[in-house]
Coordinates of C-alpha atoms in Angstrom, one line a residue:
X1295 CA 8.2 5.8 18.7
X1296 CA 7.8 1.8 18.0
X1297 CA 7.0 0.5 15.2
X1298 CA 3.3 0.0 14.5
X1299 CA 4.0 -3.1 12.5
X1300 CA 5.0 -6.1 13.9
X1301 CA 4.3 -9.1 11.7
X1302 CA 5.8 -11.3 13.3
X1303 CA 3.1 -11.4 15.5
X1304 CA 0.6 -12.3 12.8
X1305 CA 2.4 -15.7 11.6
X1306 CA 3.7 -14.9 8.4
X1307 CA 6.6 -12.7 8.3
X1308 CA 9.0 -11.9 5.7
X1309 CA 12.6 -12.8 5.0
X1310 CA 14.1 -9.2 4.7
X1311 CA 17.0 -9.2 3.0
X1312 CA 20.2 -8.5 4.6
X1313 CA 21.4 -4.8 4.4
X1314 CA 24.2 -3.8 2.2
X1315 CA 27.6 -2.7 4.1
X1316 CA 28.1 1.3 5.0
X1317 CA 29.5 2.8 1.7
X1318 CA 33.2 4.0 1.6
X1319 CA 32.9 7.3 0.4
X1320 CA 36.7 7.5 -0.4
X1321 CA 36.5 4.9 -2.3
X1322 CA 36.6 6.0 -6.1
X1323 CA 34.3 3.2 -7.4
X1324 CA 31.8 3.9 -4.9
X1325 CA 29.4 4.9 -7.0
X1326 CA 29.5 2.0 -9.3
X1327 CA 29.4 -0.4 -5.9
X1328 CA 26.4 1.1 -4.9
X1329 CA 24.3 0.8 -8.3
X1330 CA 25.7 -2.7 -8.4
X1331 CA 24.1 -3.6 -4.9
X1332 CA 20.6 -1.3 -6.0
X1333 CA 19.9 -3.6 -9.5
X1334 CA 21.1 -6.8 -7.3
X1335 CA 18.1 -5.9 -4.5
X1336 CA 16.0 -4.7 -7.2
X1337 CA 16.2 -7.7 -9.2
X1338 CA 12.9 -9.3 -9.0
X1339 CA 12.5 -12.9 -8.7
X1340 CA 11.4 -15.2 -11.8
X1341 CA 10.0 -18.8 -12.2
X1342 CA 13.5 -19.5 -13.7
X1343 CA 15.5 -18.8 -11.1
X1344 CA 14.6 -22.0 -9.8
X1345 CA 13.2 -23.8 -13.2
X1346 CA 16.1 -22.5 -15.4
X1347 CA 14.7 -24.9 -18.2
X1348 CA 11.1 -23.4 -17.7
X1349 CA 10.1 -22.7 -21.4
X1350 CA 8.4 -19.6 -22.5
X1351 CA 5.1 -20.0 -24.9
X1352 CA 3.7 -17.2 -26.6
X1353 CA 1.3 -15.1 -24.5
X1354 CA -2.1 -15.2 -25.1
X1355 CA -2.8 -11.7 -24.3
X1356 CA -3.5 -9.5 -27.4
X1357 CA -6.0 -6.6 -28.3
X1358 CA -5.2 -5.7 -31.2
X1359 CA -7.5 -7.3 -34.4
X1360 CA -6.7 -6.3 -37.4
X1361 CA -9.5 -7.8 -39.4
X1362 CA -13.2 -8.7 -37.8
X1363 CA -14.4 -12.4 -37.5
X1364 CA -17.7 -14.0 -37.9
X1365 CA -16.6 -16.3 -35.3
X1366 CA -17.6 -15.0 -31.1
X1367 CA -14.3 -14.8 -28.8
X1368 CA -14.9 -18.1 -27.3
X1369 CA -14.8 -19.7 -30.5
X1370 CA -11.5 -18.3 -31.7
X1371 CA -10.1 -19.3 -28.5
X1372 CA -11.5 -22.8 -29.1
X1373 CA -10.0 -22.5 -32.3
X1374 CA -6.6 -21.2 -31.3
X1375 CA -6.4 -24.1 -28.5
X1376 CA -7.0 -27.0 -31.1
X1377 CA -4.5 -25.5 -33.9
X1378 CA -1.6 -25.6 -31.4
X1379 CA -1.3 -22.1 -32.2
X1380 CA 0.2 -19.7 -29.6
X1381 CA -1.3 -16.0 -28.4
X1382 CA -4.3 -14.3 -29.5
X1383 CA -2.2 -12.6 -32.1
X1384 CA -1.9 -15.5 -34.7
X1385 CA -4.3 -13.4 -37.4
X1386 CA -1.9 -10.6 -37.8
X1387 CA 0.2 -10.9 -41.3
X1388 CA 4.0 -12.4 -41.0
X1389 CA 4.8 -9.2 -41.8
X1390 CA 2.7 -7.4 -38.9
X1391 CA 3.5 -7.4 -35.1
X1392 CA 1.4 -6.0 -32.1
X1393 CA 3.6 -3.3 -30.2
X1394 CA 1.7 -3.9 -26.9
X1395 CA 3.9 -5.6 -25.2
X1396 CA 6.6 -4.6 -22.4
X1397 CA 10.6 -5.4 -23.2
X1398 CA 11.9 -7.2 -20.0
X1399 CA 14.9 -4.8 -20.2
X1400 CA 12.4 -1.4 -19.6
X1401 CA 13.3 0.3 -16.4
X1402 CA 11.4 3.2 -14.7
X1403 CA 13.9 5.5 -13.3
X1404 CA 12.8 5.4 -9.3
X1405 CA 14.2 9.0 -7.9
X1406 CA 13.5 12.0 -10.7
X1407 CA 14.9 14.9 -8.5
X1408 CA 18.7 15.7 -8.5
X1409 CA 18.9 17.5 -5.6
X1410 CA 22.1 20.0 -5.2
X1411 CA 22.5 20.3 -1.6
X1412 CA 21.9 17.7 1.4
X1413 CA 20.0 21.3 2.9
X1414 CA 17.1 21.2 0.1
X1415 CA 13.8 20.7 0.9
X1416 CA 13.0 17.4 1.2
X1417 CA 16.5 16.3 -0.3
X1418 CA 17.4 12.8 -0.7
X1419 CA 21.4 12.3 -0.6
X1420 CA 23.2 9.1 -0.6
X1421 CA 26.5 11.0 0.0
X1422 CA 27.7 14.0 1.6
X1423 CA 27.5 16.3 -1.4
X1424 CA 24.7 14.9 -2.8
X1425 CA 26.1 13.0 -6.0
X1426 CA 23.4 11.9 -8.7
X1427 CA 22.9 8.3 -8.9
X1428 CA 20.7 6.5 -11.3
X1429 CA 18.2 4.0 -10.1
X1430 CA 16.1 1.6 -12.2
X1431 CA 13.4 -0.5 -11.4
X1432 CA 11.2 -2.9 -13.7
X1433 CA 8.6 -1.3 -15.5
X1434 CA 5.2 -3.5 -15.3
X1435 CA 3.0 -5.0 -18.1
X1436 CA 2.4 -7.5 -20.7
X1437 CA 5.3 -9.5 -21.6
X1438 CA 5.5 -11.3 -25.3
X1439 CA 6.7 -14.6 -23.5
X1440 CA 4.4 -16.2 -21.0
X1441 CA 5.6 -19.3 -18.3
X1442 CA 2.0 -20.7 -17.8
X1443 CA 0.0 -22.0 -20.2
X1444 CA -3.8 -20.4 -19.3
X1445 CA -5.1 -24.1 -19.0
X1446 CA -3.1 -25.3 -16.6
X1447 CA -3.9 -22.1 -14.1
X1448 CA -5.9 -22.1 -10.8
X1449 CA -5.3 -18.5 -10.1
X1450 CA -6.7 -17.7 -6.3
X1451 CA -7.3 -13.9 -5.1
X1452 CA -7.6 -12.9 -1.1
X1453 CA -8.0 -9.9 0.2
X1454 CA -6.3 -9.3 3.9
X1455 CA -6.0 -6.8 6.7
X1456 CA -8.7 -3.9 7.0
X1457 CA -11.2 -2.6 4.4
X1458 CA -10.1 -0.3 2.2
X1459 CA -11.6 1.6 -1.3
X1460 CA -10.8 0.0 -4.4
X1461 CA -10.7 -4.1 -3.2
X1462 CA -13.6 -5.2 -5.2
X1463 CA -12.2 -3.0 -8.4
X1464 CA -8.9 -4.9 -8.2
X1465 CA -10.6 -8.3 -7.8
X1466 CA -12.8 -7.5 -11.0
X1467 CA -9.8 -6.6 -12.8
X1468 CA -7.7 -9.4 -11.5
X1469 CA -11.0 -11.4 -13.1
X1470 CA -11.6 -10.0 -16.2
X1471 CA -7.3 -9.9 -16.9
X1472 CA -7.0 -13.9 -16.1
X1473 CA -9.9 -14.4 -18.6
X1474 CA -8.4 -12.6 -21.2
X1475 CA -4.7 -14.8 -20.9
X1476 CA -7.6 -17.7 -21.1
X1477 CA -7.7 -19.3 -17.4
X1478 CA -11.1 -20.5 -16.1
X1479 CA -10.1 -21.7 -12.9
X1480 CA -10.5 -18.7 -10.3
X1481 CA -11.5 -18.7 -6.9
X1482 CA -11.0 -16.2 -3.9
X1483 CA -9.9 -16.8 -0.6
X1484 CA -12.8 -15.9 2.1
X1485 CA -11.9 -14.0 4.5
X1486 CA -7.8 -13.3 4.3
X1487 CA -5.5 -15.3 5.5
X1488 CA -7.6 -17.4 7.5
X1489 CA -9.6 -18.8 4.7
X1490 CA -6.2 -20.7 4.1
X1491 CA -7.2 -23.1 6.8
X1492 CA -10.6 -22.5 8.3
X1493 CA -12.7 -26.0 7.4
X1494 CA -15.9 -23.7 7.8
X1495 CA -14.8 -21.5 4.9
X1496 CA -14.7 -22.5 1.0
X1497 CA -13.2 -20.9 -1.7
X1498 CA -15.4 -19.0 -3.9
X1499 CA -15.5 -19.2 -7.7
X1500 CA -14.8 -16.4 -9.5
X1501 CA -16.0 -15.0 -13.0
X1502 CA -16.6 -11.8 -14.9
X1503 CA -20.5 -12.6 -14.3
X1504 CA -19.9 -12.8 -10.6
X1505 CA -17.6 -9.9 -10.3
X1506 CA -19.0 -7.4 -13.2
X1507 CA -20.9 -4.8 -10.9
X1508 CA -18.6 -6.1 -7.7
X1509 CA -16.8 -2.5 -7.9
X1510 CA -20.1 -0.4 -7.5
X1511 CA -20.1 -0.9 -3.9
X1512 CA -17.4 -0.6 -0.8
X1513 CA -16.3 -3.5 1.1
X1514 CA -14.8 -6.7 -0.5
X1515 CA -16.0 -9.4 -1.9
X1516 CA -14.1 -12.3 -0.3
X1517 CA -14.5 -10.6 3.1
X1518 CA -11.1 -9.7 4.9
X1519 CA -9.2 -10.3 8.5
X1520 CA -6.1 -10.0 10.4
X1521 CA -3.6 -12.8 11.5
X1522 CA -3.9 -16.3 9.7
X1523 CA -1.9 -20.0 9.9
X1524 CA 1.4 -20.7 9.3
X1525 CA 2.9 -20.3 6.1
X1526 CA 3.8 -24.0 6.1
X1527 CA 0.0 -24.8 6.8
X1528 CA -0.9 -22.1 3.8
X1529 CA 1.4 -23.6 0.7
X1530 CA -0.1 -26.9 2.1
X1531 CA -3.2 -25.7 1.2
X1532 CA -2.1 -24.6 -2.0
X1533 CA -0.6 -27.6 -3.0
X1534 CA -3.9 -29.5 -2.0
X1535 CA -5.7 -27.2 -4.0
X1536 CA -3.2 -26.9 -7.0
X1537 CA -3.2 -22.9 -6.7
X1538 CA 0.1 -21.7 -8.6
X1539 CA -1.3 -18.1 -8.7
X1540 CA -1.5 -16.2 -5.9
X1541 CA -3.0 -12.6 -5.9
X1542 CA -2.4 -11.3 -2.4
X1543 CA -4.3 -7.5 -1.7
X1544 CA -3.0 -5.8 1.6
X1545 CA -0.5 -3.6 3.3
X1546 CA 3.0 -4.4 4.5
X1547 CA 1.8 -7.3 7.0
X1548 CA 0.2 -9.0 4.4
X1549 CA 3.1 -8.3 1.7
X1550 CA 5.1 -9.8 4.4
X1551 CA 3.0 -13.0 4.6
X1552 CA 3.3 -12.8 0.8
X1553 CA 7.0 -12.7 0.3
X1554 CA 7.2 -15.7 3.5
X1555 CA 4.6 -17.7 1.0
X1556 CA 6.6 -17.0 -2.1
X1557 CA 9.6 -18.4 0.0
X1558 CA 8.4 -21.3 1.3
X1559 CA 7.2 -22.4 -2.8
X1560 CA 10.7 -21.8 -3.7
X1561 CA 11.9 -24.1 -1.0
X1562 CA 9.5 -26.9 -2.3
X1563 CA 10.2 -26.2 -5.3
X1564 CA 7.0 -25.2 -6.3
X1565 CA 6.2 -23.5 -9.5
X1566 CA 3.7 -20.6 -8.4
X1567 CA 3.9 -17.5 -8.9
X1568 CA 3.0 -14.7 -5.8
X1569 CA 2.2 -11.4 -6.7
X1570 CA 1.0 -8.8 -4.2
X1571 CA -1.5 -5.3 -4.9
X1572 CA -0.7 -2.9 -2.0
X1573 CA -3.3 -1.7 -0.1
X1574 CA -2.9 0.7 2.6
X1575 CA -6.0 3.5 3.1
X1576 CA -2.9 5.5 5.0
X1577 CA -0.4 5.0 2.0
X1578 CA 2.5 4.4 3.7
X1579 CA 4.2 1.8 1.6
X1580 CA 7.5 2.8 0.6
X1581 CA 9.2 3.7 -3.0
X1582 CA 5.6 4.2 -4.4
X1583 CA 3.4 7.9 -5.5
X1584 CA 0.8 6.3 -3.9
X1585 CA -1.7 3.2 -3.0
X1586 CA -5.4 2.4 -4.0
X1587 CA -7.7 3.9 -1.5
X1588 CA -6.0 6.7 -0.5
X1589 CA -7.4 9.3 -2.8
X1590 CA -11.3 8.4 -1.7
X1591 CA -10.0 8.5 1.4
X1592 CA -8.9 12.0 1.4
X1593 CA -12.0 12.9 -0.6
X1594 CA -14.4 11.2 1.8
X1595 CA -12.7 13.5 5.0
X1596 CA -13.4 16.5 3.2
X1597 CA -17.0 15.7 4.6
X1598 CA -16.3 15.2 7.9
X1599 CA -13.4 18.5 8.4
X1600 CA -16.6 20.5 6.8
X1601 CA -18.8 19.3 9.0
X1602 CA -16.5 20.3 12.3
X1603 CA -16.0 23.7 10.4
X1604 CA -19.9 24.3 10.1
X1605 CA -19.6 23.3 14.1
X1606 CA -17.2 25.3 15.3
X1607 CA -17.8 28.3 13.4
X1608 CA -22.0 28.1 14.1
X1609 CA -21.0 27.9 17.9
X1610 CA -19.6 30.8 20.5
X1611 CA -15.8 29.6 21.0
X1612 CA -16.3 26.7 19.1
X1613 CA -13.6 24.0 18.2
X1614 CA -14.0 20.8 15.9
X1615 CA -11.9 18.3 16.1
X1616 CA -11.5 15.1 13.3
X1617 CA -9.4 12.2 13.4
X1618 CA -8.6 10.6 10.6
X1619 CA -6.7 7.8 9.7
X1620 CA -2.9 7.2 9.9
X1621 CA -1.3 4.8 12.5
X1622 CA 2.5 5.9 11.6
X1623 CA 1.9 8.3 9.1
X1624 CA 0.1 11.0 8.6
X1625 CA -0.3 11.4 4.6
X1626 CA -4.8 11.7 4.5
X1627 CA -4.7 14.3 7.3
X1628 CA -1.6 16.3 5.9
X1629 CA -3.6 15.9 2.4
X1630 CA -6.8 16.2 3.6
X1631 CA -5.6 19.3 5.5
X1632 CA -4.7 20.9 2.1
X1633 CA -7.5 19.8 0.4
X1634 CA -10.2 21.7 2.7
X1635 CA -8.6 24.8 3.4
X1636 CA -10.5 25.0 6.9
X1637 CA -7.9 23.2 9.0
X1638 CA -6.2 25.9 11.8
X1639 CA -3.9 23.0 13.5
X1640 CA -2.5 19.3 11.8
X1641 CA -1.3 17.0 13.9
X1642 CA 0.5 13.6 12.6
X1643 CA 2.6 11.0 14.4
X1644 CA 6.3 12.3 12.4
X1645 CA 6.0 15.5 14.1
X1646 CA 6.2 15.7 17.6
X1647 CA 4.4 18.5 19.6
X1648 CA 3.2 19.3 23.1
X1649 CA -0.3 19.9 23.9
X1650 CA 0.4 21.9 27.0
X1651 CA 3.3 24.8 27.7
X1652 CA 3.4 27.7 26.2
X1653 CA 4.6 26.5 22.5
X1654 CA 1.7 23.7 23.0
X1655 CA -1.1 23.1 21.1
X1656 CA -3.5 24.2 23.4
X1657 CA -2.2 27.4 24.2
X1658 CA -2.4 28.1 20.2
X1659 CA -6.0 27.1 21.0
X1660 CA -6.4 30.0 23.1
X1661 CA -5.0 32.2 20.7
X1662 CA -7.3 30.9 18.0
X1663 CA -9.9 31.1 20.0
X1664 CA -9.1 34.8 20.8
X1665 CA -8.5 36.0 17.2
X1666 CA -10.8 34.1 15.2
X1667 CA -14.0 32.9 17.7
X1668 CA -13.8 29.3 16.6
X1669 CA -10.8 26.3 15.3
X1670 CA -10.4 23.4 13.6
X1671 CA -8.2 20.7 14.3
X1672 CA -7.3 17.6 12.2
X1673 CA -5.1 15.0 14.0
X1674 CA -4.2 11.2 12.3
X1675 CA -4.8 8.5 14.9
X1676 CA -1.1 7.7 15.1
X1677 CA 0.3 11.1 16.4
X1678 CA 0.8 11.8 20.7
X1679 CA 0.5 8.0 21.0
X1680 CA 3.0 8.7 23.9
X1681 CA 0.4 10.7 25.5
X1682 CA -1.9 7.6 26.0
X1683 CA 0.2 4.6 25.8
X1684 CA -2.5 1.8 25.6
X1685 CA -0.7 -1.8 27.6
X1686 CA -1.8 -4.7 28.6
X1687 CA -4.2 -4.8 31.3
X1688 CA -1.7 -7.1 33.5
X1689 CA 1.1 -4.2 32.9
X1690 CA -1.4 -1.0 33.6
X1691 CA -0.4 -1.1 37.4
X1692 CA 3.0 -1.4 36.8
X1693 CA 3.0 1.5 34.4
X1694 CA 1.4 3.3 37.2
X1695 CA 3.5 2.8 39.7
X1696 CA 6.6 3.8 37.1
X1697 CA 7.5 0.4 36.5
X1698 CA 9.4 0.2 32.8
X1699 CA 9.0 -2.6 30.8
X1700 CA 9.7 -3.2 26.7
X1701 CA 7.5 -2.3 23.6
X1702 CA 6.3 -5.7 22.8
X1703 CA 4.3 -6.0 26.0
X1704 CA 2.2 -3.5 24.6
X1705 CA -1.0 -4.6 23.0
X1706 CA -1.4 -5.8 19.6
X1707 CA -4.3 -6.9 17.1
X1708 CA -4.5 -9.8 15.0
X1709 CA -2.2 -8.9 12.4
X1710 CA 0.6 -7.2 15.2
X1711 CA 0.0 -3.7 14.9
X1712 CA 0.4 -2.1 18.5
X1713 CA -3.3 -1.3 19.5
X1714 CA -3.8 2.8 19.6
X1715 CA -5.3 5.0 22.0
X1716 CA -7.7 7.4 20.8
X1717 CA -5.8 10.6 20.4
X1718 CA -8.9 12.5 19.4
X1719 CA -11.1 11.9 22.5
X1720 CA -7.7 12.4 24.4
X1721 CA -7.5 16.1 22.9
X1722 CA -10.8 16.5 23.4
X1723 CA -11.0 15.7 26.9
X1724 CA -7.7 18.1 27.5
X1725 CA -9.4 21.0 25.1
X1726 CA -12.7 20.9 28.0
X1727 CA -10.2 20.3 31.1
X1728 CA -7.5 23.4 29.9
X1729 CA -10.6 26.5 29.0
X1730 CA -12.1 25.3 32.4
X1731 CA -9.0 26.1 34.2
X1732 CA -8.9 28.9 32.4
X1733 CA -12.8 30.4 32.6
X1734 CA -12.9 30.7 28.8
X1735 CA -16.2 29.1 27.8
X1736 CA -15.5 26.4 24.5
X1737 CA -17.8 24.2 22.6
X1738 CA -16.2 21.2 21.6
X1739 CA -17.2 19.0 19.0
X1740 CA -15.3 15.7 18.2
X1741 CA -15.7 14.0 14.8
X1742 CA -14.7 10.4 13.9
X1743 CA -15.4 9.1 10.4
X1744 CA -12.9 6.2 10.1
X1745 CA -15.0 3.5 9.2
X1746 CA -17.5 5.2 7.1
X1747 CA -14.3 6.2 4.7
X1748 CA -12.8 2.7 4.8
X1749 CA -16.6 1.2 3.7
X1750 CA -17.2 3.7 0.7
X1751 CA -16.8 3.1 -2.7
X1752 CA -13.8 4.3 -4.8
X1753 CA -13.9 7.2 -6.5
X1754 CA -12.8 7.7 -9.9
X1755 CA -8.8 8.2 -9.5
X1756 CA -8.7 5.1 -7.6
X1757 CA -11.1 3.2 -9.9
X1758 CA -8.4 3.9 -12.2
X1759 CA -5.3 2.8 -10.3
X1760 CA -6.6 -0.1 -9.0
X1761 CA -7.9 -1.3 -12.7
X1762 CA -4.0 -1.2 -13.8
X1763 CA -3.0 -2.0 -10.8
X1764 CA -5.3 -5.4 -11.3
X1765 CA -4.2 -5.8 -14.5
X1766 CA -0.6 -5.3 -13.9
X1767 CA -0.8 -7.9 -11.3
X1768 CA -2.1 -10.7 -13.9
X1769 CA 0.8 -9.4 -16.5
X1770 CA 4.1 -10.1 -13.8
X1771 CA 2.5 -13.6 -12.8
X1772 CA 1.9 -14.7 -16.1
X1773 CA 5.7 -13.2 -17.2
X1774 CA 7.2 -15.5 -14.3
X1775 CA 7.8 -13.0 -11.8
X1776 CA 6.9 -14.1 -8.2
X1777 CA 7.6 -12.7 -4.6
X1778 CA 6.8 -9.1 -6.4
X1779 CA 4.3 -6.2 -5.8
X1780 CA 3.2 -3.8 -8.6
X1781 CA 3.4 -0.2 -8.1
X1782 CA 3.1 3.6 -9.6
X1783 CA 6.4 4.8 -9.1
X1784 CA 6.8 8.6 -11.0
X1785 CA 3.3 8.0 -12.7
X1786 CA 4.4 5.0 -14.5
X1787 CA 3.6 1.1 -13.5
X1788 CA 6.3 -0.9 -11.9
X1789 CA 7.2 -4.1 -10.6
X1790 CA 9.4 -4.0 -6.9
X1791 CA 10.5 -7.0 -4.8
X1792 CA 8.7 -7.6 -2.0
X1793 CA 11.0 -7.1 1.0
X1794 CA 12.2 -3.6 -0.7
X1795 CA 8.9 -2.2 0.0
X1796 CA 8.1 -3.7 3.4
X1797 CA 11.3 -3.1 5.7
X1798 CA 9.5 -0.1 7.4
X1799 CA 6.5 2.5 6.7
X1800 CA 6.8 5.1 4.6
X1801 CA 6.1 8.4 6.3
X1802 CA 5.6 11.9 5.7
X1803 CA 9.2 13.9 5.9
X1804 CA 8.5 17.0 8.6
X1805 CA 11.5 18.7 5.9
X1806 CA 9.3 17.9 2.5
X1807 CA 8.0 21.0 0.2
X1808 CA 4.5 18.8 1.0
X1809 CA 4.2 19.3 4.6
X1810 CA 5.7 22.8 4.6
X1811 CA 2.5 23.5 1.8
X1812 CA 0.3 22.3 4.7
X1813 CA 2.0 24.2 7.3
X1814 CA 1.5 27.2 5.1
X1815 CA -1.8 26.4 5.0
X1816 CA -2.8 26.1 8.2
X1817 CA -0.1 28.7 9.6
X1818 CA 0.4 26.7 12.6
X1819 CA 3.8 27.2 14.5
X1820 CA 5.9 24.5 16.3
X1821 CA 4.1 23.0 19.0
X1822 CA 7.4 22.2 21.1

């Protein structure tokens, strides 16, 4: 299968880090080689790697108040700017501290399972006989020492890619977090990317007025869309503008125009700091539990698989089919699939099957068909892509007259991702054709709610992730840290460099205790 991301193709593209050497297992200090080269990838990227005489000042973020004031918040900040005193903490006792802050020396430990055998299910071994190694990675939040002074921010938020649940809660938050450290310059970027260098398109100030009830409703805010300018013609912008924060929201194309933005201020010499919020409706972003959206997406299919139950099972031989979303990975049907408990058949793009044959999926149709009177399938938009190849309309003839020719001559959206065909109508259409053949009378009914689950509004799990998440973001710019993305890694909040989450999709394993739940489920065989 290709890969479905080609960022390249958008632009902006990222500057992935080389990969470390095979590991000499007979070496005796492998081991301590290999969590040498982890904490040196895994090292995330600070201000003073390049200002080594930056200064820290005392943050300004603090919440705890241990005695009440007659004085409104705007006036102790007033107050607290004029006295030259640092953080919001300055009316806690010599003897008092807050403990709300984050050490810069906390690590979240990234893999929890020690797995005995390379043959467990879903085992993760970096040698042979699957020896435990330890793996830290930053853990995310306030810091005591800040590296901009609130003032002296222009903080910029844009929002890239497709819809998703959860943007306009993570641009509140983003908000509401910045006001807090004390900056009042905000804008957002309209329209992704491209609002970096469309002359038709302003930025947009920001507030806690104008983004307070932003999160009640779907969509974003500052509007979103694929592709963009250079990078060059982007920190340009930034410099013009005098953004030094950058809050960027999207999935790995957008991480990866990120981390090349990040790159080019380091080359200028340019104290900003980049922080990415991934957002990925399909979750597929590497190292993490899971992205904002996700969960309402999962939710929101429930509707839709109930709906092609109701169909199926009201009709004689009746079969509903749903697609749902996943271009190269099939995490909201596999879940969604679980969830519902009506799905006979779950088809994602990491496990290959046959639709005809006798192992294929149709002829397990049949069988449903004959045992049960009616079935449900749930397929993700990314699996049997090499079913219905979709190509340029210059290279169709050739394909038809057997002509070979490489994946990049294969359609491709704004932002690089190979365009799909639709795999639902496809199985559909081969569902009708196959019981024809066959004189076995179906009813087929073929469900597609994709956008109506990107447009919702978040539901309460991801109202909470992406509130941290927003806040998180706000801590690790205001700490220094650039060229990162924040994370829930193991339930806890973390900080990873961008090109360690971003060097592929993360996909479902067809060997994880996960996807044999949902094959238990189901009780679906192999379709090959």
């Amino acid at each position: 299968m290709w890969s479905s991301r080609i960022p390249k193709r958008s632009g902006v593209f990222a500057e992935i880090r080389k990969q470390s050497p095979a590991i000499d297992f007979s070496d005796p200090d492998w081991k301590i080689k290999y969590q040498t080269d982890f904490q040196w990838r895994f090292n995330i990227p600070h201000i003073t790697d390049i200002f080594p005489d930056a200064a820290p000042i005392p943050s300004t973020f603090c919440l705890k108040m241990s005695r009440s004031f007659s004085l409104s918040l705007p006036m102790i900040k007033f107050t607290l700017q004029d006295s030259g005193v640092g953080g919001f903490c300055w009316w806690l006792s010599t003897d008092e501290e807050w403990h709300g802050y984050i050490n810069n020396n906390d690590r979240v430990l990234l893999k929890v399972i020690h797995f005995s055998s390379p043959t467990s299910a879903g085992a993760e071994c970096i040698d042979p006989d699957c020896t435990w190694v330890e793996q830290w990675v930053h853990r995310a939040g306030p810091r005591e020492k800040i590296y901009f002074k609130p003032e002296e921010v222009k903080a910029a938020i844009v929002t890239c890619g497709g819809l998703c649940p959860g943007l306009n809660d993570v641009i509140r938050q983003i908000v509401i977090t910045l006001e807090i450290y004390g900056v009042k310059k905000i804008v957002g970027i309209p329209f992704g990317y491209r609002g970096f260098s469309d002359n038709d398109l302003s930025e947009m100030p920001l507030s806690r007025k104008v983004v307070q009830n932003i999160h009640l409703s779907g969509g974003s805010l500052l509007g979103v869309s694929r592709g963009g300018p250079s990078v060059s013609d982007m920190v340009d912008r930034m410099e013009e503008n005098g953004i030094n924060m950058l809050f960027v929201l999207g999935g790995n194309g957008t991480h990866a125009g990120a981390n090349a933005i990040h790159n080019e201020c380091r080359k200028r010499r340019l104290k900003v700091a980049v922080v990415g919020v991934p957002k990925t409706i399909d979750n597929d972003i590497l190292l993490m539990d899971k992205t904002f959206g996700f969960d309402t997406a999962v939710e929101e299919a429930q509707r839709a698989i109930n709906s092609a139950y109701i169909e199926a099972h009201s009709a004689y031989h009746g079969i509903g089919v749903v697609k749902l979303m996943g271009r190269s990975s099939g995490f909201i049907a596999m879940h969604a699939a679980l969830a519902s408990g009506q799905i006979d058949i779950c088809l994602i793009p990491e496990v290959p099957f046959h639709l005809h044959g006798p192992h294929g999926v149709l002829r397990h149709l049949k069988y449903l068909i004959e045992t049960k009177g009616s079935a449900v399938v749930c397929v993700a938009e990314g699996a049997g892509q090499d079913f219905i190849l979709v190509v340029l309309s210059e290279k169709l003839i050739l394909l038809l007259f057997g002509a070979e020719f490489p994946g990049e001559n294969y359609a491709t959206d704004a932002s690089g991702n190979i365009v799909l065909g639709d795999i639902g109508v496809h199985i559909q259409q081969e569902t009708k054709k196959y019981f024809k053949e066959i004189g076995v009378h179906v009813d087929v009914k073929y469900i597609d709610p994709t956008y109506m689950i990107r447009a919702c509004r978040a539901n309460a799990s991801d109202g909470i992730l992406c509130t941290v998440l927003g806040q998180n973001a706000v801590h690790g710019a205001f700490a220094g840290y650039s060229g990162i993305t924040v994370g829930i890694c193991n339930t806890h909040y973390v900080y990873f460099p961008i090109p360690e989450v971003i060097s592929h999709p993360r996909a479902v394993d067809p060997n994880s205790r996960m996807w044999h739940r949902c094959l238990t489920s189901t009780g679906q065989p192999d379709f090959i």
